[in-house]
PDB file of C-alpha atoms in Angstrom:
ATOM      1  CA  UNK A   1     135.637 -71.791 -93.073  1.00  0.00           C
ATOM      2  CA  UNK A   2     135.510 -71.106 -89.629  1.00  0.00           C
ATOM      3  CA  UNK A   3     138.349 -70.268 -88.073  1.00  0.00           C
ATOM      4  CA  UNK A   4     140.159 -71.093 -84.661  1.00  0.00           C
ATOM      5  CA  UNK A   5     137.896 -71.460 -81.712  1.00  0.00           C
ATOM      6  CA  UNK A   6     138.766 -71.893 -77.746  1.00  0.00           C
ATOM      7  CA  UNK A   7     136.736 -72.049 -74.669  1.00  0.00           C
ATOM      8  CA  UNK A   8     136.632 -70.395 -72.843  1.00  0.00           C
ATOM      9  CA  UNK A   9     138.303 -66.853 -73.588  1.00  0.00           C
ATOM     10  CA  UNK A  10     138.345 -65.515 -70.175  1.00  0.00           C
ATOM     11  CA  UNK A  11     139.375 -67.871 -66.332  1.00  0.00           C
ATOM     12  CA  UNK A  12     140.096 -67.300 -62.907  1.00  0.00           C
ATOM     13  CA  UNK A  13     141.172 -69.626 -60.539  1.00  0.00           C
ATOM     14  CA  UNK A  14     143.064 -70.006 -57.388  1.00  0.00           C
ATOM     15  CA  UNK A  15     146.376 -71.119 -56.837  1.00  0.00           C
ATOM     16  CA  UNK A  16     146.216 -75.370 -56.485  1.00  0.00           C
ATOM     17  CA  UNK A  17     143.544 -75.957 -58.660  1.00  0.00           C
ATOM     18  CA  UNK A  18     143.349 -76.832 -62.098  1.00  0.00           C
ATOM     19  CA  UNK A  19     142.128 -76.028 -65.079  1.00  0.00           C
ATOM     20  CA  UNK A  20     141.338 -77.731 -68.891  1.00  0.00           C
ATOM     21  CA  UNK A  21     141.025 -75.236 -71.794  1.00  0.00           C
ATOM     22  CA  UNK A  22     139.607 -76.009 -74.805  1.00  0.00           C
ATOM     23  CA  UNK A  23     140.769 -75.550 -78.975  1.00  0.00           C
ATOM     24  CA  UNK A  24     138.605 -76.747 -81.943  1.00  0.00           C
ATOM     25  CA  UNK A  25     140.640 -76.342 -84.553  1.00  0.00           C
ATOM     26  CA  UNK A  26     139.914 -75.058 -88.314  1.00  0.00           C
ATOM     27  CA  UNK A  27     138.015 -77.597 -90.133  1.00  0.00           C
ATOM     28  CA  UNK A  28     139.846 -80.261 -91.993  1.00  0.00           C
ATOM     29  CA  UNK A  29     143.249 -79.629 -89.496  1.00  0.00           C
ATOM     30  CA  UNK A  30     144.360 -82.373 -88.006  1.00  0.00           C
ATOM     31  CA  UNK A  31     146.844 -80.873 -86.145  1.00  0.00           C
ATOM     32  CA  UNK A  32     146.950 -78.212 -83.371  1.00  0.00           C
ATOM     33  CA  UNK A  33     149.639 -76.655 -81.131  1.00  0.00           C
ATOM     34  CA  UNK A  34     149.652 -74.766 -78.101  1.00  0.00           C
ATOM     35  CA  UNK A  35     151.584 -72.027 -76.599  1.00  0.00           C
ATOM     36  CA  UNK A  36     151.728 -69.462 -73.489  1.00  0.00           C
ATOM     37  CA  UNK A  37     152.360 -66.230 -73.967  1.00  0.00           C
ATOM     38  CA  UNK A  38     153.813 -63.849 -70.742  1.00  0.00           C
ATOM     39  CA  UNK A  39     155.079 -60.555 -70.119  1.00  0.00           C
ATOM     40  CA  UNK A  40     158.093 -62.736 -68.776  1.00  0.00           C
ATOM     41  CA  UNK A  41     158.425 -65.489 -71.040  1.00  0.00           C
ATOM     42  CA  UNK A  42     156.838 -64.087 -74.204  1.00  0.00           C
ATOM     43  CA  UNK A  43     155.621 -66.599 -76.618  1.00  0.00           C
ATOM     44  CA  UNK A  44     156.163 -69.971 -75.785  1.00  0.00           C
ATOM     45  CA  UNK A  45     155.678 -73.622 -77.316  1.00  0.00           C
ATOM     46  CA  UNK A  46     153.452 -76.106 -75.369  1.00  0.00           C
ATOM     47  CA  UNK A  47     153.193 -79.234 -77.231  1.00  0.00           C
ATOM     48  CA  UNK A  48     152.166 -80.349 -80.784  1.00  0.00           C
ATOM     49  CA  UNK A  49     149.158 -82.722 -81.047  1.00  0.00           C
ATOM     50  CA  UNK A  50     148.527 -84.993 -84.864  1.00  0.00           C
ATOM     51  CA  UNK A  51     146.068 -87.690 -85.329  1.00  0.00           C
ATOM     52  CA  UNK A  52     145.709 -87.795 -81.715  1.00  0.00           C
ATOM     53  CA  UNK A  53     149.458 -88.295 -81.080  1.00  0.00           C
ATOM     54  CA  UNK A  54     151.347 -85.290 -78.892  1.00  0.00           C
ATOM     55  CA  UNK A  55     154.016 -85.160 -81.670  1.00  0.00           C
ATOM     56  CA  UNK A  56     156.321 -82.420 -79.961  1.00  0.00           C
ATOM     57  CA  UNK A  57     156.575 -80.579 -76.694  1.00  0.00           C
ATOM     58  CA  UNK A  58     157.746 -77.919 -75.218  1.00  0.00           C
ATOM     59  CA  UNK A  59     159.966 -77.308 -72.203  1.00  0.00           C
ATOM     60  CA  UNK A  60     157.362 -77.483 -69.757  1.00  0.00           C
ATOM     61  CA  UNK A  61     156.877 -79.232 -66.190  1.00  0.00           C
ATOM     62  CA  UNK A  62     154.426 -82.066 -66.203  1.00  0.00           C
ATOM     63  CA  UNK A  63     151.503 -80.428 -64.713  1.00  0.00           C
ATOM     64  CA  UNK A  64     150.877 -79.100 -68.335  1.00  0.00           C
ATOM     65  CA  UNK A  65     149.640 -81.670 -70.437  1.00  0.00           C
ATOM     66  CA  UNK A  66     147.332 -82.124 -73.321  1.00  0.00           C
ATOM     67  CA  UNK A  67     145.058 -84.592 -75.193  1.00  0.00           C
ATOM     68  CA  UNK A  68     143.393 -84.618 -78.845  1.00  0.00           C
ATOM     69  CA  UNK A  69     139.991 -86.349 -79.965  1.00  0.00           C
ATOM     70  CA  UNK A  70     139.426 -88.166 -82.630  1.00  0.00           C
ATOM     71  CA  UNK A  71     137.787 -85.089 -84.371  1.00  0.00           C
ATOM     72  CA  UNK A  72     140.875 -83.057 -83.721  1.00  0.00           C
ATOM     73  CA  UNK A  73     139.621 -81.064 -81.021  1.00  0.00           C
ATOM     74  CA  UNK A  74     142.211 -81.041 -78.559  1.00  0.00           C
ATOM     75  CA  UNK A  75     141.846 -79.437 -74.802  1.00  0.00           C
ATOM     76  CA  UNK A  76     145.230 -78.689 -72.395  1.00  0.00           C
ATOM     77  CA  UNK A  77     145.210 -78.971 -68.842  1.00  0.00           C
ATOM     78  CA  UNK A  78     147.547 -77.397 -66.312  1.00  0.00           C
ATOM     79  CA  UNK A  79     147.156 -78.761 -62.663  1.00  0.00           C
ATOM     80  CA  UNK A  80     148.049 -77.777 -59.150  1.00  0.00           C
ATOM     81  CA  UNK A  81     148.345 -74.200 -60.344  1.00  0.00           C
ATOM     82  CA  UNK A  82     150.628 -71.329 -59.674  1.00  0.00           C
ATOM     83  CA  UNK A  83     150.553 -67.911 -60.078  1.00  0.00           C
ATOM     84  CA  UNK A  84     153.829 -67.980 -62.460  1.00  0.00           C
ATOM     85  CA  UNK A  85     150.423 -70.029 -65.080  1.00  0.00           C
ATOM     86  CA  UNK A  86     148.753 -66.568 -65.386  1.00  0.00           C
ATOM     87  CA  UNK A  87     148.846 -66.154 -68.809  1.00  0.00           C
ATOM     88  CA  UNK A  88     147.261 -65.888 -72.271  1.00  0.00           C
ATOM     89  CA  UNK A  89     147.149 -69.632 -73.749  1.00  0.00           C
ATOM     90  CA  UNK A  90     146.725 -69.769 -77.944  1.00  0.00           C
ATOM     91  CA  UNK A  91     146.087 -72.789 -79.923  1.00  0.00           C
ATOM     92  CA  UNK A  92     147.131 -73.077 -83.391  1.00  0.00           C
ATOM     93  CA  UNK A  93     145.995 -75.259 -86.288  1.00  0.00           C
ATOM     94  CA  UNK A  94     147.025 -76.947 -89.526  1.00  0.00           C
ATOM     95  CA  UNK A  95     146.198 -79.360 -91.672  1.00  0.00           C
ATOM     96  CA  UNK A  96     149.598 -81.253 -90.520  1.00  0.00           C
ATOM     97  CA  UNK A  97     152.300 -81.077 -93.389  1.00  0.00           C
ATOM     98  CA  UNK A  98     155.454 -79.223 -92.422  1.00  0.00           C
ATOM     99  CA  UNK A  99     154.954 -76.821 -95.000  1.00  0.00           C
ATOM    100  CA  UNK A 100     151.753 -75.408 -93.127  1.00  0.00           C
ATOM    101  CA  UNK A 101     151.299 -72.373 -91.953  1.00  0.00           C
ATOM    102  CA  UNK A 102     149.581 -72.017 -87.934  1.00  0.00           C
ATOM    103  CA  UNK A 103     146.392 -70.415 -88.221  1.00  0.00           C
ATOM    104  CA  UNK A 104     145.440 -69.448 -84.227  1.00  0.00           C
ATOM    105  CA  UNK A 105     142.597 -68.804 -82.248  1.00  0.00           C
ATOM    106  CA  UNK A 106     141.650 -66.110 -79.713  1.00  0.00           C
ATOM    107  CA  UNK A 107     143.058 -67.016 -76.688  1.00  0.00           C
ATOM    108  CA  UNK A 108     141.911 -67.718 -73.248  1.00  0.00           C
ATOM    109  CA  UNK A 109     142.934 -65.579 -70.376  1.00  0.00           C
ATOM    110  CA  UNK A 110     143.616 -67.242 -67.440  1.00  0.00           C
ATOM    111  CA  UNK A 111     144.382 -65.474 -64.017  1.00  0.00           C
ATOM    112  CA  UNK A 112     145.744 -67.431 -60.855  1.00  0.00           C
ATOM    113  CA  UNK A 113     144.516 -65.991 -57.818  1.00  0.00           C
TER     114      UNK A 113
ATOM    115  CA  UNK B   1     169.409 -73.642 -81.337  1.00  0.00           C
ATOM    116  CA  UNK B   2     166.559 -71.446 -82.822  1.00  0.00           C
ATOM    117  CA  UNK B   3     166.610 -67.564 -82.316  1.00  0.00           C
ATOM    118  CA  UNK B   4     164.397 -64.862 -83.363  1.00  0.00           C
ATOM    119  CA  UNK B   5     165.374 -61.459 -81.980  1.00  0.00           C
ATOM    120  CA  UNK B   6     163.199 -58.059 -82.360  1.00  0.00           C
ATOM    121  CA  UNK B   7     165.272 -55.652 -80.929  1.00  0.00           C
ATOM    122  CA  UNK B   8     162.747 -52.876 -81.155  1.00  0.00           C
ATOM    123  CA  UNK B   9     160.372 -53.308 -77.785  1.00  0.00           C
ATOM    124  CA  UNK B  10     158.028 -50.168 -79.108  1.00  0.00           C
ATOM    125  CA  UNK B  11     157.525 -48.182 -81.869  1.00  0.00           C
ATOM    126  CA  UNK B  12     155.461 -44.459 -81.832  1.00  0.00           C
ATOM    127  CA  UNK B  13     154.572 -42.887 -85.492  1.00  0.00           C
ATOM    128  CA  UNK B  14     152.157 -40.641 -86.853  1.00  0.00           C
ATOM    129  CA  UNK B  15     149.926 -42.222 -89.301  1.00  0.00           C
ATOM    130  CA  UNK B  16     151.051 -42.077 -92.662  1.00  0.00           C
ATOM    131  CA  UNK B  17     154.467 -41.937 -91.849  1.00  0.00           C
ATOM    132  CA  UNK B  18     156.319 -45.309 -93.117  1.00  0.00           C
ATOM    133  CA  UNK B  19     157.730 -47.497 -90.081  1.00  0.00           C
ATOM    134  CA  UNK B  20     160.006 -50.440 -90.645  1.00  0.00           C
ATOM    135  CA  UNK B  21     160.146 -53.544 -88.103  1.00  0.00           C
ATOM    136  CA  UNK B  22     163.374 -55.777 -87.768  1.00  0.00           C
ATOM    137  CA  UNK B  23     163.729 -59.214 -87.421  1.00  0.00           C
ATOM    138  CA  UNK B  24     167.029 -61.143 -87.436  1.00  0.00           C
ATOM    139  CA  UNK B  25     167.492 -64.624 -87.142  1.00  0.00           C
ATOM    140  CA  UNK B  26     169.545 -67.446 -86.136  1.00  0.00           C
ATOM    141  CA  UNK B  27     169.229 -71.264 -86.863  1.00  0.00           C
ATOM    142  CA  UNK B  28     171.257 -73.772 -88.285  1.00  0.00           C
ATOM    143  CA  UNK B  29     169.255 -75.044 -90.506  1.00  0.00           C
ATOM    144  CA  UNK B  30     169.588 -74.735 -94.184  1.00  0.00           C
ATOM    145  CA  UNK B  31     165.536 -75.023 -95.157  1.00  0.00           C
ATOM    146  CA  UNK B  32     163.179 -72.669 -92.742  1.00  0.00           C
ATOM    147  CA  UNK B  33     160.348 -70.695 -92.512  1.00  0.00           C
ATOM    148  CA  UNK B  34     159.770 -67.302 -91.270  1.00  0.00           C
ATOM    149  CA  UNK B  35     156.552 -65.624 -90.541  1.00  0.00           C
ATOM    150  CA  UNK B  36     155.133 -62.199 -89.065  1.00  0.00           C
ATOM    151  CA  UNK B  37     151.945 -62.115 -87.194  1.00  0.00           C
ATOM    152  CA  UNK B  38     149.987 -59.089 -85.996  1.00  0.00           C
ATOM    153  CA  UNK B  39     148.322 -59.278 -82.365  1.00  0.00           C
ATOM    154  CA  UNK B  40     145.897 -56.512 -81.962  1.00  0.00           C
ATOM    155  CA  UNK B  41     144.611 -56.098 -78.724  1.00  0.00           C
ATOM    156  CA  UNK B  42     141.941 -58.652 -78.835  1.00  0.00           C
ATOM    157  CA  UNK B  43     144.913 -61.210 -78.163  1.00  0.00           C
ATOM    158  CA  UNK B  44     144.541 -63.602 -81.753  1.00  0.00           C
ATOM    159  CA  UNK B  45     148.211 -63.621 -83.664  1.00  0.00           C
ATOM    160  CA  UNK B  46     146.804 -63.060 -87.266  1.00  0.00           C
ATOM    161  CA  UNK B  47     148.695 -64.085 -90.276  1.00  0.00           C
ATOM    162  CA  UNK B  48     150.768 -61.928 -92.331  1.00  0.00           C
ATOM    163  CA  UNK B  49     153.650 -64.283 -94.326  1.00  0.00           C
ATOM    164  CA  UNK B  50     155.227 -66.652 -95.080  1.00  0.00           C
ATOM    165  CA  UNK B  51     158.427 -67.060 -96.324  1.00  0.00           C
ATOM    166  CA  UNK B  52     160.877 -70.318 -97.471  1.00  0.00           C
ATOM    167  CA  UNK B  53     164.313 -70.471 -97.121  1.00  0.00           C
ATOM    168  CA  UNK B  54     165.078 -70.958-100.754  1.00  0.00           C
ATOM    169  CA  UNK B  55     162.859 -67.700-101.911  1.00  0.00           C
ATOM    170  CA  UNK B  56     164.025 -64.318-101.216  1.00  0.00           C
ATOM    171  CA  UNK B  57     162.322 -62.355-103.346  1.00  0.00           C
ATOM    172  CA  UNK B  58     160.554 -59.637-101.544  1.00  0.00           C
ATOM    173  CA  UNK B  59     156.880 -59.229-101.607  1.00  0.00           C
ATOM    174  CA  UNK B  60     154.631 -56.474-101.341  1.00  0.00           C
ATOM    175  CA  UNK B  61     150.842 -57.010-100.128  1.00  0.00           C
ATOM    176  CA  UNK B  62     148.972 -53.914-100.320  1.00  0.00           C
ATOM    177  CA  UNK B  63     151.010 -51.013 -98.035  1.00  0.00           C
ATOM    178  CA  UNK B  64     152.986 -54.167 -96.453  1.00  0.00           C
ATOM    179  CA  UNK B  65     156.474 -54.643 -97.727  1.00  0.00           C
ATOM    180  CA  UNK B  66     159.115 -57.544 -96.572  1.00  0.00           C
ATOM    181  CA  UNK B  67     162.491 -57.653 -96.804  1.00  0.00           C
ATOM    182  CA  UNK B  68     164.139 -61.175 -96.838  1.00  0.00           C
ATOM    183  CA  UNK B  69     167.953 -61.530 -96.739  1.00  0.00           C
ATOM    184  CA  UNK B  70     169.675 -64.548 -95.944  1.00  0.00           C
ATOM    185  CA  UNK B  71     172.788 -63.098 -95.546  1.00  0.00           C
ATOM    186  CA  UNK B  72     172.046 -60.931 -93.203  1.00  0.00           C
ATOM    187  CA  UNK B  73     169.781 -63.551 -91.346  1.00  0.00           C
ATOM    188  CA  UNK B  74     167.361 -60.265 -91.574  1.00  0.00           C
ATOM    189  CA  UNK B  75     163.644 -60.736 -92.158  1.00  0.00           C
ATOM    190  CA  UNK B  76     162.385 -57.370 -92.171  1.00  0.00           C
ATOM    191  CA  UNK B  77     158.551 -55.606 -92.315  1.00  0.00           C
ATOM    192  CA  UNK B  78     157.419 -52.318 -93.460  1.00  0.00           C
ATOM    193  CA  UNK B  79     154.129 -50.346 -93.079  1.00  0.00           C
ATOM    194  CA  UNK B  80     153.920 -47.627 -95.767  1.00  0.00           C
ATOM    195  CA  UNK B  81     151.802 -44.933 -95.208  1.00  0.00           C
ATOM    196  CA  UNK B  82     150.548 -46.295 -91.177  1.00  0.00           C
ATOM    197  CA  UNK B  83     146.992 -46.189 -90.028  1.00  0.00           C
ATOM    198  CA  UNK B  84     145.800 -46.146 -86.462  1.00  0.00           C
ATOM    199  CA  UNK B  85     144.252 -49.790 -87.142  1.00  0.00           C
ATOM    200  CA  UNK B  86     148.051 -50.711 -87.820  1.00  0.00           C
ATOM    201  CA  UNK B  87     148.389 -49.938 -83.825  1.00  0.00           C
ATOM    202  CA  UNK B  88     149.307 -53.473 -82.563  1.00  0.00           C
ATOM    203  CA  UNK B  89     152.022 -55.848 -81.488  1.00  0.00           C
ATOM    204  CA  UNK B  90     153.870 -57.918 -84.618  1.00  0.00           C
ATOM    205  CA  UNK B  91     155.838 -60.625 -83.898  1.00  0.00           C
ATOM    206  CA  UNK B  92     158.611 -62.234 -86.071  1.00  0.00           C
ATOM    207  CA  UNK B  93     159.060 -66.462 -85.914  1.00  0.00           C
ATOM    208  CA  UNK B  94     161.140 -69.210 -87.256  1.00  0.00           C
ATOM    209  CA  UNK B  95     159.752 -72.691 -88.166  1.00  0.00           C
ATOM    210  CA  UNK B  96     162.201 -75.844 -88.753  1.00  0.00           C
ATOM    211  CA  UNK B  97     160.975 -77.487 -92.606  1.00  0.00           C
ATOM    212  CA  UNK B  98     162.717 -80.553 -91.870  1.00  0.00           C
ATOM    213  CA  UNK B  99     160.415 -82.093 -89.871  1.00  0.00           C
ATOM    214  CA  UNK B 100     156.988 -82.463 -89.811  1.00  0.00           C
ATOM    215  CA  UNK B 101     156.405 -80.629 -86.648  1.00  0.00           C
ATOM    216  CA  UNK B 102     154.746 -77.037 -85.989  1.00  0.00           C
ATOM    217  CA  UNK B 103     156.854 -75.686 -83.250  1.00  0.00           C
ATOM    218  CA  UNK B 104     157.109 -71.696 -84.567  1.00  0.00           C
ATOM    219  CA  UNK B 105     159.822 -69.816 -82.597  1.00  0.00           C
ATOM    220  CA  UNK B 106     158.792 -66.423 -81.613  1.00  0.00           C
ATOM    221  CA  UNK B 107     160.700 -62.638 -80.977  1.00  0.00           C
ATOM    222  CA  UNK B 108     159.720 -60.839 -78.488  1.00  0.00           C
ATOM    223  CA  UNK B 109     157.454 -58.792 -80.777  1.00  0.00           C
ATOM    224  CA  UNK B 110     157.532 -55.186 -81.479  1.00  0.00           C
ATOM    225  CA  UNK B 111     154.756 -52.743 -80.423  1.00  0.00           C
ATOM    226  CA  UNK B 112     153.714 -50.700 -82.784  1.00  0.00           C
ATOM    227  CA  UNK B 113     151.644 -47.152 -81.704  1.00  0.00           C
ATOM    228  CA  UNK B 114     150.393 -45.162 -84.599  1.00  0.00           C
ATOM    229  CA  UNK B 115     148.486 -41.788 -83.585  1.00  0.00           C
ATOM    230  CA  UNK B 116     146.300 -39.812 -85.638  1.00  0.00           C
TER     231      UNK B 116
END
């Protein structure tokens, strides 16, 4: 199967725009999670998305927020960015049970200017 | 609350010298799981194990080795025998089995430097 994939790996922007990254998850998972890692903050929990449903989230401000498809791909948008949203973003799949283990994808880089 | 705490930042060995990575733990939760992942440079957290609550038998894979004891709240890795391909950052998390959500609760991660 394939694994993991986001788009796209590598972003710059500037400081007040925003930005939507995307996470197709491992075929057959229905649910995928997201999470910023920082030299700061280290690894962090974004939200949890199931059957289209965010299903948990992180301690966040609202300009991060997320949506899923009906063919579990899911995408995450941050708006009016700052410079503190540098960071490497990872999505995570699983088929959905609680017993699952998160399978993640590459990453995408993103740099505020 | 959750906890995961790595309390090694870095680690420097020579390769086939045998390097051990801690992980202790704190929830209060009697069912969890704890896994390690490796992130190598390229930035993707890859897989290592699993482990339940209720099972703490140790398990070897190959030159990996983990060390699971409750009591201790200690989840601990070892590298037998390091490579230089071993050279990346592994990081220790907790997972709540009570509920059906994936939130995985992360150390800080150790880096791990083996030289030829």
């Amino acid at each position: 199967k394939a694994g993991v994939t986001q788009t796209p790996r590598y972003l710059i922007k500037t400081r007040g725009q925003q930005v939507t990254l995307s996470c197709s998850p491992i075929s057959g998972h229905r649910s995928v999670s997201w999470y910023q890692q920082t030299p700061g903050q280290g690894l962090q929990f974004l939200f949890e998305y199931f059957s289209e449903t965010q299903r948990n989230k992180g301690n966040f401000p609202g300009r991060f927020s997320g949506r899923q498809f009906s063919n579990s791909r899911s995408e995450m948008n941050v708006s009016t960015l700052e410079l503190g949203d540098s960071a490497l973003y990872l999505c995570a799949s699983t088929a959905g049970g609680y017993q699952e283990t998160q399978y993640f994808g590459p990453g995408t880089r993103l740099l505020v200017l | 609350a959750q906890k995961v705490t790595q309390a090694q930042t870095e680690i420097s060995v020579v390769e086939k010298e045998d390097v051990t990575l801690d992980c202790v733990y704190e929830t209060r939760d009697t069912t969890y799981y704890l896994f390690w992942y490796k992130q190598p440079p390229s930035g993707e957290l890859v897989f290592l194990i699993r482990r339940n609550s209720f099972d703490e038998q140790n398990e070897i894979s190959g030159r990996y080795s983990w060390n699971f004891q409750k009591s201790t709240s200690s989840f601990n890795f070892t590298i037998t025998a390091s490579q230089v391909v071993d050279s990346a950052v592994y990081f220790c998390a907790l997972k709540k089995v009570n509920t059906g959500f994936q939130k995985l609760v992360f150390g800080t991660g150790t880096r791990l430097l083996v030289s030829p």
